[in-house]
Short mmCIF file of N, CA and C in Angstrom, two decimals:
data_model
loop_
_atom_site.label_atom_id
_atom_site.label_comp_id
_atom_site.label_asym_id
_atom_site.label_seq_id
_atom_site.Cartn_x
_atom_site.Cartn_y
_atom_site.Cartn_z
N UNK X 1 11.34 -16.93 -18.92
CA UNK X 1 12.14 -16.12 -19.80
C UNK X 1 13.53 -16.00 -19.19
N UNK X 2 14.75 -15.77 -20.02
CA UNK X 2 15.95 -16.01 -19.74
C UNK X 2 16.90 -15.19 -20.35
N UNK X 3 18.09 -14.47 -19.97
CA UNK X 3 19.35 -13.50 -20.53
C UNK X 3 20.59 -13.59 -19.77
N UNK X 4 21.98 -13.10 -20.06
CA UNK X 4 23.03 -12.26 -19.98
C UNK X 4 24.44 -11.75 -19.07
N UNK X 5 25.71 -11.24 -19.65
CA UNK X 5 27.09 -11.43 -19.31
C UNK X 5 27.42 -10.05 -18.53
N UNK X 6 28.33 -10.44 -17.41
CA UNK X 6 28.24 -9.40 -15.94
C UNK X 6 29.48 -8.08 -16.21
N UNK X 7 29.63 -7.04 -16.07
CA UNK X 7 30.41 -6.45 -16.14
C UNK X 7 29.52 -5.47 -15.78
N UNK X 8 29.60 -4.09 -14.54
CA UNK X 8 28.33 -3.32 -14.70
C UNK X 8 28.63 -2.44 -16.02
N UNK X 9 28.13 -2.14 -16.46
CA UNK X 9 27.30 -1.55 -17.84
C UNK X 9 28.12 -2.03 -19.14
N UNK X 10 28.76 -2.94 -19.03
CA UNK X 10 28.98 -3.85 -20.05
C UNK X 10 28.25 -4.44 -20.63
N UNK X 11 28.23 -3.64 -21.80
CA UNK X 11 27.38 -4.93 -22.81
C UNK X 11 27.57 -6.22 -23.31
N UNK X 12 26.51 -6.68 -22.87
CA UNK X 12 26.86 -8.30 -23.03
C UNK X 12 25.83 -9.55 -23.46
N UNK X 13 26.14 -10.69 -24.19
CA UNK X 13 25.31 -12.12 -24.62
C UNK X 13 23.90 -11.52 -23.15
N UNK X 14 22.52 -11.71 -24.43
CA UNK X 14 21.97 -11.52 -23.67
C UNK X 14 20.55 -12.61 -24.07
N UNK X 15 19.62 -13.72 -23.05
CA UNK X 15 19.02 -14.46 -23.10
C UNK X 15 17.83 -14.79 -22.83
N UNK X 16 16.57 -15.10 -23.28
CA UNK X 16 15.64 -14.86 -22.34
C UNK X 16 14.48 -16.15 -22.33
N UNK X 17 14.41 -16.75 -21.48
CA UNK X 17 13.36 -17.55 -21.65
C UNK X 17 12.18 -17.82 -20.29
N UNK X 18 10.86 -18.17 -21.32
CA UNK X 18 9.40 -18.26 -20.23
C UNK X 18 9.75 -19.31 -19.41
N UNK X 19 8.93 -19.21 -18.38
CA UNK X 19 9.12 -20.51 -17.15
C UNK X 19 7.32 -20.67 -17.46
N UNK X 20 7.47 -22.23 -17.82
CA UNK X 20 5.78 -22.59 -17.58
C UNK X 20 5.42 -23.13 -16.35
N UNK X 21 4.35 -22.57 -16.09
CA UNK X 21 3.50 -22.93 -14.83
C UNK X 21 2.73 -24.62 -14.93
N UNK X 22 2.48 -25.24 -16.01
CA UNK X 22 2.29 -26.73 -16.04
C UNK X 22 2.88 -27.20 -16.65
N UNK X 23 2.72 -28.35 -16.44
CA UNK X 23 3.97 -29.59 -17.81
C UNK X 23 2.51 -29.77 -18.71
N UNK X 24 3.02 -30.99 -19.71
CA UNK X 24 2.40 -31.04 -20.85
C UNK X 24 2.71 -29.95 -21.73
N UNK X 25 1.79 -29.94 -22.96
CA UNK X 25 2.62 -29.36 -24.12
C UNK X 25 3.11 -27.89 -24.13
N UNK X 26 3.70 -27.55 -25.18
CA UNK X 26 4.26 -26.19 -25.02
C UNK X 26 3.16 -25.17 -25.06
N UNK X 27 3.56 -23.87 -24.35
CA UNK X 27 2.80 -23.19 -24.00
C UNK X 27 3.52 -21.56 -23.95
N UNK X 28 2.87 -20.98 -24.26
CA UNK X 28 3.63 -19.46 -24.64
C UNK X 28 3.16 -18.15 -23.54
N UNK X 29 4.09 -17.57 -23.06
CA UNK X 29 3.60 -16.75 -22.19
C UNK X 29 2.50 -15.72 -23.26
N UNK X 30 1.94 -14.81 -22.30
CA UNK X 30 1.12 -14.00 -23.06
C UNK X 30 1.41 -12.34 -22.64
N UNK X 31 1.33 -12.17 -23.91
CA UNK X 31 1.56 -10.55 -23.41
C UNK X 31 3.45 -10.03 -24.49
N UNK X 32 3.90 -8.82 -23.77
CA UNK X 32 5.56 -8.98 -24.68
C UNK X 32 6.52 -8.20 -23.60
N UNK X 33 7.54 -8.69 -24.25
CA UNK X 33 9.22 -8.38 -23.14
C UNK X 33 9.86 -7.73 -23.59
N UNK X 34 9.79 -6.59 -23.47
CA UNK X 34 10.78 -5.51 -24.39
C UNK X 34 12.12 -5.03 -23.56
N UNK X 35 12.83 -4.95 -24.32
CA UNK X 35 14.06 -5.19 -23.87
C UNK X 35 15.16 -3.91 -25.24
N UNK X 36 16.21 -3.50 -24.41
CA UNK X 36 17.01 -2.57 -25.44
C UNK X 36 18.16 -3.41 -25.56
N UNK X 37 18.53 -3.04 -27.02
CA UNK X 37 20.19 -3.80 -27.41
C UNK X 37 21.10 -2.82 -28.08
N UNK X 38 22.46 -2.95 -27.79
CA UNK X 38 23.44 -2.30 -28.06
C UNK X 38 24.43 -2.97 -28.97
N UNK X 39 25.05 -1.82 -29.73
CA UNK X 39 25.28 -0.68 -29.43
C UNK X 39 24.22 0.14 -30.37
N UNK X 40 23.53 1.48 -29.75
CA UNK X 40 22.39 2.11 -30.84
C UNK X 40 21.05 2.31 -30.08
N UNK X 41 21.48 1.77 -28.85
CA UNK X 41 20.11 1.89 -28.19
C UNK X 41 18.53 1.30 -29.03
N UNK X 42 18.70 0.03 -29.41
CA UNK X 42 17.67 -0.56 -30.20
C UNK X 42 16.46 -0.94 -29.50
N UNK X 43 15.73 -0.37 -29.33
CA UNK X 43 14.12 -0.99 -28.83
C UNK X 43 13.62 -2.30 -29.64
N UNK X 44 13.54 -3.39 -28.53
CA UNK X 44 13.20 -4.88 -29.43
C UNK X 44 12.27 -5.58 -28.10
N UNK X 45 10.94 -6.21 -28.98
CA UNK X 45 10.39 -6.65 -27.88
C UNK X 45 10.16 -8.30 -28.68
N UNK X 46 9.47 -9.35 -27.60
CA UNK X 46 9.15 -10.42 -27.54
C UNK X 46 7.65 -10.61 -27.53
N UNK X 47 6.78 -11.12 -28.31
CA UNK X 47 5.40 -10.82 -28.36
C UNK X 47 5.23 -12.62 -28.04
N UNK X 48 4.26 -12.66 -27.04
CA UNK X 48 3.71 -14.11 -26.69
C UNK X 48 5.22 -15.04 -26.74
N UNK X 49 6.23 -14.82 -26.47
CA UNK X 49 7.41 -15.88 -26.36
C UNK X 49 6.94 -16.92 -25.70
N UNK X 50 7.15 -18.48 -26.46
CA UNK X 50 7.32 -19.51 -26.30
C UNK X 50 7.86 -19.91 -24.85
N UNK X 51 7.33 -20.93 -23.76
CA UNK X 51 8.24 -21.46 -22.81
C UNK X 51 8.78 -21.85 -22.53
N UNK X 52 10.08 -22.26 -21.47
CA UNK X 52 11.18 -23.24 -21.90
C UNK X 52 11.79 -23.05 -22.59
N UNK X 53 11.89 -22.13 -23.80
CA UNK X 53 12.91 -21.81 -24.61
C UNK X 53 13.74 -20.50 -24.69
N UNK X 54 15.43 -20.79 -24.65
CA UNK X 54 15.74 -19.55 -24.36
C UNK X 54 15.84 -18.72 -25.88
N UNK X 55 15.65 -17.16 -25.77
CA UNK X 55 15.62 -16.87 -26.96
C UNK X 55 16.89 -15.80 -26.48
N UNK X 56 18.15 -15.76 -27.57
CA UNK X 56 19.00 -14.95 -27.34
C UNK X 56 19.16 -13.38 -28.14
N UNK X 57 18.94 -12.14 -27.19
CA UNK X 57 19.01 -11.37 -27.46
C UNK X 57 19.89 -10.21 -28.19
N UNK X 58 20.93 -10.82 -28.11
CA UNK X 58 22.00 -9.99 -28.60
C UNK X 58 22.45 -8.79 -27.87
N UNK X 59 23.08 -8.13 -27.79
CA UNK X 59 23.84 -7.16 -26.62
C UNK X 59 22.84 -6.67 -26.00
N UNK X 60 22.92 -6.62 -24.95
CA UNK X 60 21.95 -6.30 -23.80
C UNK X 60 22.84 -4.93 -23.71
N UNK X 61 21.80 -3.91 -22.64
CA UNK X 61 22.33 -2.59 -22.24
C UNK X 61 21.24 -1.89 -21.68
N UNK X 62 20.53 -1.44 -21.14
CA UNK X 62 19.63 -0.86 -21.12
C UNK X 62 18.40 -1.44 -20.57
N UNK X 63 17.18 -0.49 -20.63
CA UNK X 63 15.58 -1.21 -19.59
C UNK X 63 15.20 -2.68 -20.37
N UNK X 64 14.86 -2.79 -19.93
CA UNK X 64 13.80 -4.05 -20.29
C UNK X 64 12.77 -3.73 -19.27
N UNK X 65 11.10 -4.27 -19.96
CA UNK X 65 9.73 -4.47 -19.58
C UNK X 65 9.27 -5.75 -19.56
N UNK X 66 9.28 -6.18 -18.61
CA UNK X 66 8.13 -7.95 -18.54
C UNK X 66 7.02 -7.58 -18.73
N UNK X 67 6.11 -7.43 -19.72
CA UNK X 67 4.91 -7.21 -19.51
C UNK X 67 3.77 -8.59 -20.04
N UNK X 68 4.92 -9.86 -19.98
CA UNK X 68 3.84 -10.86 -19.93
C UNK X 68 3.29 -11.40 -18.85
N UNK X 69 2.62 -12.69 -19.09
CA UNK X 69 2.23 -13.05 -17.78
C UNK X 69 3.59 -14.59 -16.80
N UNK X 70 4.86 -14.45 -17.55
CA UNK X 70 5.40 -15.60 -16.65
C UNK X 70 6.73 -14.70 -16.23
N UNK X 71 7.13 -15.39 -15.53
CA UNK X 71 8.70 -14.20 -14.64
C UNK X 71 9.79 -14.68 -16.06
N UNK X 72 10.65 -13.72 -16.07
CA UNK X 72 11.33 -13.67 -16.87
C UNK X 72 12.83 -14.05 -16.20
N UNK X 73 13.84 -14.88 -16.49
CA UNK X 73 15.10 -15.09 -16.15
C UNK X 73 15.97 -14.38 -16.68
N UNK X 74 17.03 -13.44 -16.21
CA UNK X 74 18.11 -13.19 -16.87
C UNK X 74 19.17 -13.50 -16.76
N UNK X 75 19.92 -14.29 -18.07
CA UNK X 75 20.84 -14.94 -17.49
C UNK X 75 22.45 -13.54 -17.99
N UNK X 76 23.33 -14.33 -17.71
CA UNK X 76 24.95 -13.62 -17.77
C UNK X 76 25.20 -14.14 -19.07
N UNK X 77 25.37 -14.46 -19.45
CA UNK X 77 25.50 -15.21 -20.99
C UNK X 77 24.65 -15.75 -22.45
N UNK X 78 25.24 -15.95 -23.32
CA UNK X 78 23.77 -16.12 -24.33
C UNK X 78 23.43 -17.82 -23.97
N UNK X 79 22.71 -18.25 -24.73
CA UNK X 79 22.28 -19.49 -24.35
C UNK X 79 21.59 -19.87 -22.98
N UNK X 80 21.07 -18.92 -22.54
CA UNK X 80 20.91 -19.11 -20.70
C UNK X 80 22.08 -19.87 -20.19
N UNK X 81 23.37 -19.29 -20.02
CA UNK X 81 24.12 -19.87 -19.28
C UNK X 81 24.94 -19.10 -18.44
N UNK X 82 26.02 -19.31 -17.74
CA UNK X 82 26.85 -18.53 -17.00
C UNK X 82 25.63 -17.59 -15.56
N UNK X 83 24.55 -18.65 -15.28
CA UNK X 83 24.18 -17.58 -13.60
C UNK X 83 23.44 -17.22 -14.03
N UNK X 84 22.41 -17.02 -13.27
CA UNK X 84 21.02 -15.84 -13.51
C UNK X 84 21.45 -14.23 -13.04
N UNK X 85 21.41 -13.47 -13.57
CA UNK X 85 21.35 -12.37 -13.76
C UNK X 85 20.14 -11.27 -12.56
N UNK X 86 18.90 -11.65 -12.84
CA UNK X 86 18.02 -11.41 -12.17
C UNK X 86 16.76 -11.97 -12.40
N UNK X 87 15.61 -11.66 -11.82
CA UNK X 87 14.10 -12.52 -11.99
C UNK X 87 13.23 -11.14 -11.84
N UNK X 88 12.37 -11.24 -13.14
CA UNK X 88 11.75 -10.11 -13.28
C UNK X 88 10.33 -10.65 -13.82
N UNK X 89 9.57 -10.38 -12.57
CA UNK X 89 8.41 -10.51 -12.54
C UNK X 89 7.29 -10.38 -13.44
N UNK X 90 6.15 -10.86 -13.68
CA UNK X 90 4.93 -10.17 -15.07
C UNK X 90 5.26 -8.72 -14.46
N UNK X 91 4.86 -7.50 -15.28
CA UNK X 91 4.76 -6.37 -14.93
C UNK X 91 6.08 -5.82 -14.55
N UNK X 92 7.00 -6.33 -14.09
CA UNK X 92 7.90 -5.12 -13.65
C UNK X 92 8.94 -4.85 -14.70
N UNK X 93 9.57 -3.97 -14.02
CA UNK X 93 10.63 -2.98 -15.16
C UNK X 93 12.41 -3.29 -14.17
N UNK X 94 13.21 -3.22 -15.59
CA UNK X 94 14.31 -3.01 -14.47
C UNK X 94 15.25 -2.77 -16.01
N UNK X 95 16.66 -3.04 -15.65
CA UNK X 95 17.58 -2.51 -16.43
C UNK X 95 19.15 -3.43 -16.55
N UNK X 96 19.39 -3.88 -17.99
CA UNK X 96 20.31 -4.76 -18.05
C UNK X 96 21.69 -4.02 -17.83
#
C-alpha cells in the first residue's frame, strides 16, 4: 500500500498501495486501511485493496489504520511518487 506530499500538517496528494508477498497473479491484501481526508475531516477506508496498485487518496490529513494483512507505503505525492512518506505495518496506527 502506498501515499503522499510533505509539509508538516499540510494537506497533501495522498497514495496508497499493497506490497505482495509472491509473484504470480494479482492478489489483494485482506482486511481495510482507513485513512482521513481533508478538508472536513472525512473518514474513508480501503476494504481488501488490490496489490501493486497505487490507489490515490485525495488530501491526506489526519490518522490512518492498516488493519490489513500487507505493510502499507506512504508516499509524498499522488501516484506513489515524490519519496516514501512512511511504512506502516498490518495493525498499526499512525497519522498523515
Amino acid at each position: 500500500m502506498r501515499f503522499r506530499q510533505a509539509a508538516w500538517y499540510a494537506p497533501a496528494a495522498a497514495a496508497l498501495l499493497a506490497l505482495t508477498m509472491s509473484a504470480g497473479p494479482a492478489q489483494a491484501a485482506t482486511g481495510t486501511f482507513f485513512y482521513t481526508e481533508q478538508p472536513g475531516d472525512l473518514e474513508r477506508s480501503l476494504t481488501n485493496p488490490a496489490d501493486n496498485m497505487c490507489f490515490n487518496l485525495g488530501n491526506g490529513g489526519g490518522p490512518i489504520s492498516n488493519q490489513t494483512d500487507r505493510v502499507a507505503n506512504v508516499y509524498f505525492q499522488s501516484n506513489c511518487t515524490g519519496g516514501i512518506f512512511g511504512f506502516f505495518n498490518p495493525g498499526s496506527n499512525g497519522t498523515l
